[in-house]
CSV table of C-alpha atoms in Angstrom, one decimal:
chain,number,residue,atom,x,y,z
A,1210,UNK,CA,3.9,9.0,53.4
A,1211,UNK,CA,4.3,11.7,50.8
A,1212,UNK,CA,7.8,10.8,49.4
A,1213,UNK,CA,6.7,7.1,49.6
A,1214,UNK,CA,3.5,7.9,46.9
A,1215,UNK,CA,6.4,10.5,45.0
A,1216,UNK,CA,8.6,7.1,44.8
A,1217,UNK,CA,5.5,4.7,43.9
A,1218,UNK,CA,4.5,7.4,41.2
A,1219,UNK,CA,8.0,7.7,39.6
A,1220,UNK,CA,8.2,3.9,39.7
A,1221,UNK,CA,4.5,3.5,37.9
A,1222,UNK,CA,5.4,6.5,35.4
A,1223,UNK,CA,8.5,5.0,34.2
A,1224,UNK,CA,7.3,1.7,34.1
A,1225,UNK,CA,4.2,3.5,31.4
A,1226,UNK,CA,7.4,4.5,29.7
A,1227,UNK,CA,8.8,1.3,29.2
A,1228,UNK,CA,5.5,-0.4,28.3
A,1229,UNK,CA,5.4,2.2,25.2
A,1230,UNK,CA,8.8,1.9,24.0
A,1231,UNK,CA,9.8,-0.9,22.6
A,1232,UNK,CA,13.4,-1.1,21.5
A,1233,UNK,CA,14.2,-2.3,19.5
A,1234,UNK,CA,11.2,-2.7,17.7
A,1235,UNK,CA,10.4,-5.8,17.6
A,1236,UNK,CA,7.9,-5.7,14.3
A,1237,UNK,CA,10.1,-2.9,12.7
A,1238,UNK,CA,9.6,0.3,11.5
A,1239,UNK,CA,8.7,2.4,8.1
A,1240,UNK,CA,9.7,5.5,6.7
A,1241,UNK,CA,7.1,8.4,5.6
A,1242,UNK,CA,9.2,8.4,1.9
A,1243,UNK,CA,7.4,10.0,-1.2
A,1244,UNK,CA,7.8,7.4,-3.7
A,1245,UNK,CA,9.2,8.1,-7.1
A,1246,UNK,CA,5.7,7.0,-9.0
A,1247,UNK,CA,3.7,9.4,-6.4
A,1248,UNK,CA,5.7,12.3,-7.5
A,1249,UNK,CA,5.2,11.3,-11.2
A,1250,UNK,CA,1.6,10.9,-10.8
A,1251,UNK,CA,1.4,14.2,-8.8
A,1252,UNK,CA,2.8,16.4,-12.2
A,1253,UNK,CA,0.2,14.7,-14.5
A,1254,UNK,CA,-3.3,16.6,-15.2
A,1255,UNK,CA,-6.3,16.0,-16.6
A,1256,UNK,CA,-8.1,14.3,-13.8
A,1257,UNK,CA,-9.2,10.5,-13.2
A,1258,UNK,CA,-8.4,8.0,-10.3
A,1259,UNK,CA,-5.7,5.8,-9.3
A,1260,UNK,CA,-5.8,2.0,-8.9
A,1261,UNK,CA,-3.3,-0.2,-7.8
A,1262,UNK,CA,-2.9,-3.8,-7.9
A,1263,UNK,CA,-2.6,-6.3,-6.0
A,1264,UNK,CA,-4.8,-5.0,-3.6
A,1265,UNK,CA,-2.5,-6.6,-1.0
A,1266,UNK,CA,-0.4,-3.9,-1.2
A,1267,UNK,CA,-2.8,-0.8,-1.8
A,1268,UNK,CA,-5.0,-1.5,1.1
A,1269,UNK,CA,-2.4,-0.6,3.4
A,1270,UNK,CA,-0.7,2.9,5.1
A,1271,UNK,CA,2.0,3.5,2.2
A,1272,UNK,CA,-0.5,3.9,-0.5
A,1273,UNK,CA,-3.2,5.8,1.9
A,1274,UNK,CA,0.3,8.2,2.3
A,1275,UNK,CA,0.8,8.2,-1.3
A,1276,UNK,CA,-2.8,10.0,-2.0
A,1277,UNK,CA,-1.2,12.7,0.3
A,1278,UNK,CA,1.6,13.4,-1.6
A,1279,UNK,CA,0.2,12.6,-5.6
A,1280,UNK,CA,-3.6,14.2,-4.3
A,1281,UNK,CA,-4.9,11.7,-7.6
A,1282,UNK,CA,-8.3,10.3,-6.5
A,1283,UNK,CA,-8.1,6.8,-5.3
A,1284,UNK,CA,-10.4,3.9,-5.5
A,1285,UNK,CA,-9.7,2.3,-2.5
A,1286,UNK,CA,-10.2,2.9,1.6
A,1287,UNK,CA,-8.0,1.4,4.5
A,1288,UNK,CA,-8.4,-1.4,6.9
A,1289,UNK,CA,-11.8,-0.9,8.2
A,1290,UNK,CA,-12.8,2.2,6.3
A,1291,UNK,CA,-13.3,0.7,2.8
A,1292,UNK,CA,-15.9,2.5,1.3
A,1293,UNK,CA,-19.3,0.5,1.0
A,1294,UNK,CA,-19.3,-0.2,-2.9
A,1295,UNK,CA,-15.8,-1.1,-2.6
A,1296,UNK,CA,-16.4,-3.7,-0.4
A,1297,UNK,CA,-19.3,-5.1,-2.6
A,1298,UNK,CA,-16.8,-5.1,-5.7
A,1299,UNK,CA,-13.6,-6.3,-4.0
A,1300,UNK,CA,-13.4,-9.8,-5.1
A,1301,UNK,CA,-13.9,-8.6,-9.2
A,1302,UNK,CA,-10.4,-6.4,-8.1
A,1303,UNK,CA,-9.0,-9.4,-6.7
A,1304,UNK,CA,-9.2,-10.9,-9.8
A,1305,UNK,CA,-7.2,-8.4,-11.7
A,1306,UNK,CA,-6.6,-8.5,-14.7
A,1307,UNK,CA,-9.9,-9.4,-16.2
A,1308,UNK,CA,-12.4,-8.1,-18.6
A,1309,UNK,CA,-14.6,-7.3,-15.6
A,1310,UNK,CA,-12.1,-5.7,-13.3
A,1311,UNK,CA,-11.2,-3.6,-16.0
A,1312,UNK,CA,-14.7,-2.2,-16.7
A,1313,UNK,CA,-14.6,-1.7,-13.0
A,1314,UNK,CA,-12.1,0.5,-13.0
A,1315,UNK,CA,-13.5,2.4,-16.4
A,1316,UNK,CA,-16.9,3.0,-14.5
A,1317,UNK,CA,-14.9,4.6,-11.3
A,1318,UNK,CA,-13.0,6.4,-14.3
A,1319,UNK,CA,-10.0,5.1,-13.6
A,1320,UNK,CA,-7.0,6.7,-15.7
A,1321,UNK,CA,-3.8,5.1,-13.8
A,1322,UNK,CA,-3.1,1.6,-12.7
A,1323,UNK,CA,-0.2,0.8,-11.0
A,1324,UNK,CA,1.1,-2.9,-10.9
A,1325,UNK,CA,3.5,-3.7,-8.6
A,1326,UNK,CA,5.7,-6.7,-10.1
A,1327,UNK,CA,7.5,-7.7,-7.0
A,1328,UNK,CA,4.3,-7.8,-4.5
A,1329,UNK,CA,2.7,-10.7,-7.8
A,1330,UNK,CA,6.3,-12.3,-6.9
A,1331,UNK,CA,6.1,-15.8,-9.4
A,1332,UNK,CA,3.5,-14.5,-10.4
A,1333,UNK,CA,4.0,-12.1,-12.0
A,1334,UNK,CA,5.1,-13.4,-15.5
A,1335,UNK,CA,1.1,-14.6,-15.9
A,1336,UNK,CA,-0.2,-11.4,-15.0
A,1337,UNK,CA,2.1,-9.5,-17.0
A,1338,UNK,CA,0.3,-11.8,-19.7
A,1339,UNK,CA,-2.9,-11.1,-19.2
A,1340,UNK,CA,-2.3,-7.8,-19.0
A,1341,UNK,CA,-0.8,-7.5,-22.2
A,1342,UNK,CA,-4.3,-8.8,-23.4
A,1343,UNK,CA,-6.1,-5.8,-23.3
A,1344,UNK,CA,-5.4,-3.0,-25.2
A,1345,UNK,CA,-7.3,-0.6,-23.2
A,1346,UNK,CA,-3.9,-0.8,-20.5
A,1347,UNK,CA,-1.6,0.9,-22.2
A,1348,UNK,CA,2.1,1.2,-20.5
A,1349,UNK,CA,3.3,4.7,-19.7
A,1350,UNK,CA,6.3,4.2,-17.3
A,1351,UNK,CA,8.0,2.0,-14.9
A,1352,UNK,CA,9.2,3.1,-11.1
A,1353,UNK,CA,11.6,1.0,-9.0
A,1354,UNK,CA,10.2,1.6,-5.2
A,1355,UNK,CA,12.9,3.2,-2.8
A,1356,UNK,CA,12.3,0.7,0.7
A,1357,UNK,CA,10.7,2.1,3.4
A,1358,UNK,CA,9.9,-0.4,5.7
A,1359,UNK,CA,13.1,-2.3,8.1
A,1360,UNK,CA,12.2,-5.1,9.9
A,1361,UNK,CA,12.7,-6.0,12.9
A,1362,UNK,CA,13.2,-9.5,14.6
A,1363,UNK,CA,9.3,-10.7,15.3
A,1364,UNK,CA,8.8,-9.8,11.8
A,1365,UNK,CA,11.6,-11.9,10.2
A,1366,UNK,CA,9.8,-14.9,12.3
A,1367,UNK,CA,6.5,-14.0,10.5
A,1368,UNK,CA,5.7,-15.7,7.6
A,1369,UNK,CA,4.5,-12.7,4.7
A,1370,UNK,CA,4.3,-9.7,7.7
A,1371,UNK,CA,5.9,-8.0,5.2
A,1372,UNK,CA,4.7,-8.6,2.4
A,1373,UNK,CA,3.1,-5.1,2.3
A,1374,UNK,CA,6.7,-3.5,2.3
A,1375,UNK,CA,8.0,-5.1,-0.7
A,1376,UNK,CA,10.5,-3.3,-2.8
A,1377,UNK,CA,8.1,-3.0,-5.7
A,1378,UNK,CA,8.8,-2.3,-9.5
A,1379,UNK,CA,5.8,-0.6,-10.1
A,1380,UNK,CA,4.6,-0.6,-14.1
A,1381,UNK,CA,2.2,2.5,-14.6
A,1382,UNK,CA,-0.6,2.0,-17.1
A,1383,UNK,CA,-3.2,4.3,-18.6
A,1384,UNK,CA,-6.7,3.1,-18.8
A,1385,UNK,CA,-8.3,4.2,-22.1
């Protein structure tokens, strides 16, 4: 009896193992990469928050890690935990760039918005245009991304799953 449960134990441990690993992984995999703009960010001083746009990108893990590294106040939470005022406000940031996204962003004092050109996709052009429309967003500098998400082969079958992993250009403006 006792090397029977010994086996049946092995047998139910092992198969716990398997359950957990899942190789190769099937949705992919990111990195934990400090990004060029996050160490740029983390050498200025003088205080005020961090937006980025589109929120599509921001509300996920990368940018929560990016806080870590840059330690630049953010405006935004993460899946679940978005602060309560954010979530009242959210659709005026979704409309980015507009008069009233912008005074937004003064209010929560706002110094840095990051716009990431690749995650707009066609887009990109028109909001580059309306951005230029307001001289309170003044461009200071431009990143390219390093990648830190690889896919894997679910996530190739899944249309935009990664659309939160894009290689970004990211153009850096000060609020004023």
């Amino acid at each position: 009896y006792r090397v029977r449960c010994q086996y049946w134990s092995v047998v139910l441990v092992a198969l716990a193992v398997l359950e957990v690993i899942a190789v190769p992984f099937p949705l992919g995999w990111t990195e934990v990469k400090t990004q060029p703009v996050d160490r740029w960010l983390a050498q200025q001083v003088g205080g005020g928050a961090v937006a980025q746009f589109p929120l599509s990108k921001a509300e996920h893990g990368p940018a929560l890690y990016a806080y870590k590294t840059h330690a630049q106040p953010i405006v935004y939470g993460y899946g679940a935990f978005f602060p309560t005022r954010y979530r009242q406000v959210r659709p005026v940031l979704w409309g980015f760039p507009t008069r009233e996204a912008i005074d937004l962003l003064r209010e929560w004092h706002v110094r840095y918005v990051l716009v990431g050109a690749e995650s707009y996709g066609a887009e990109w052009p028109n909001v580059q245009r309306r951005i230029r429309q307001f001289d309170a967003l003044q461009p200071v500098a431009i990143f390219d991304e390093e990648p830190i998400f690889h896919s894997g082969w679910l996530s190739e079958l899944l249309p935009d799953f990664g659309r939160a992993f894009v290689v970004d250009r990211v153009y850096v403006y000060e609020l004023g």
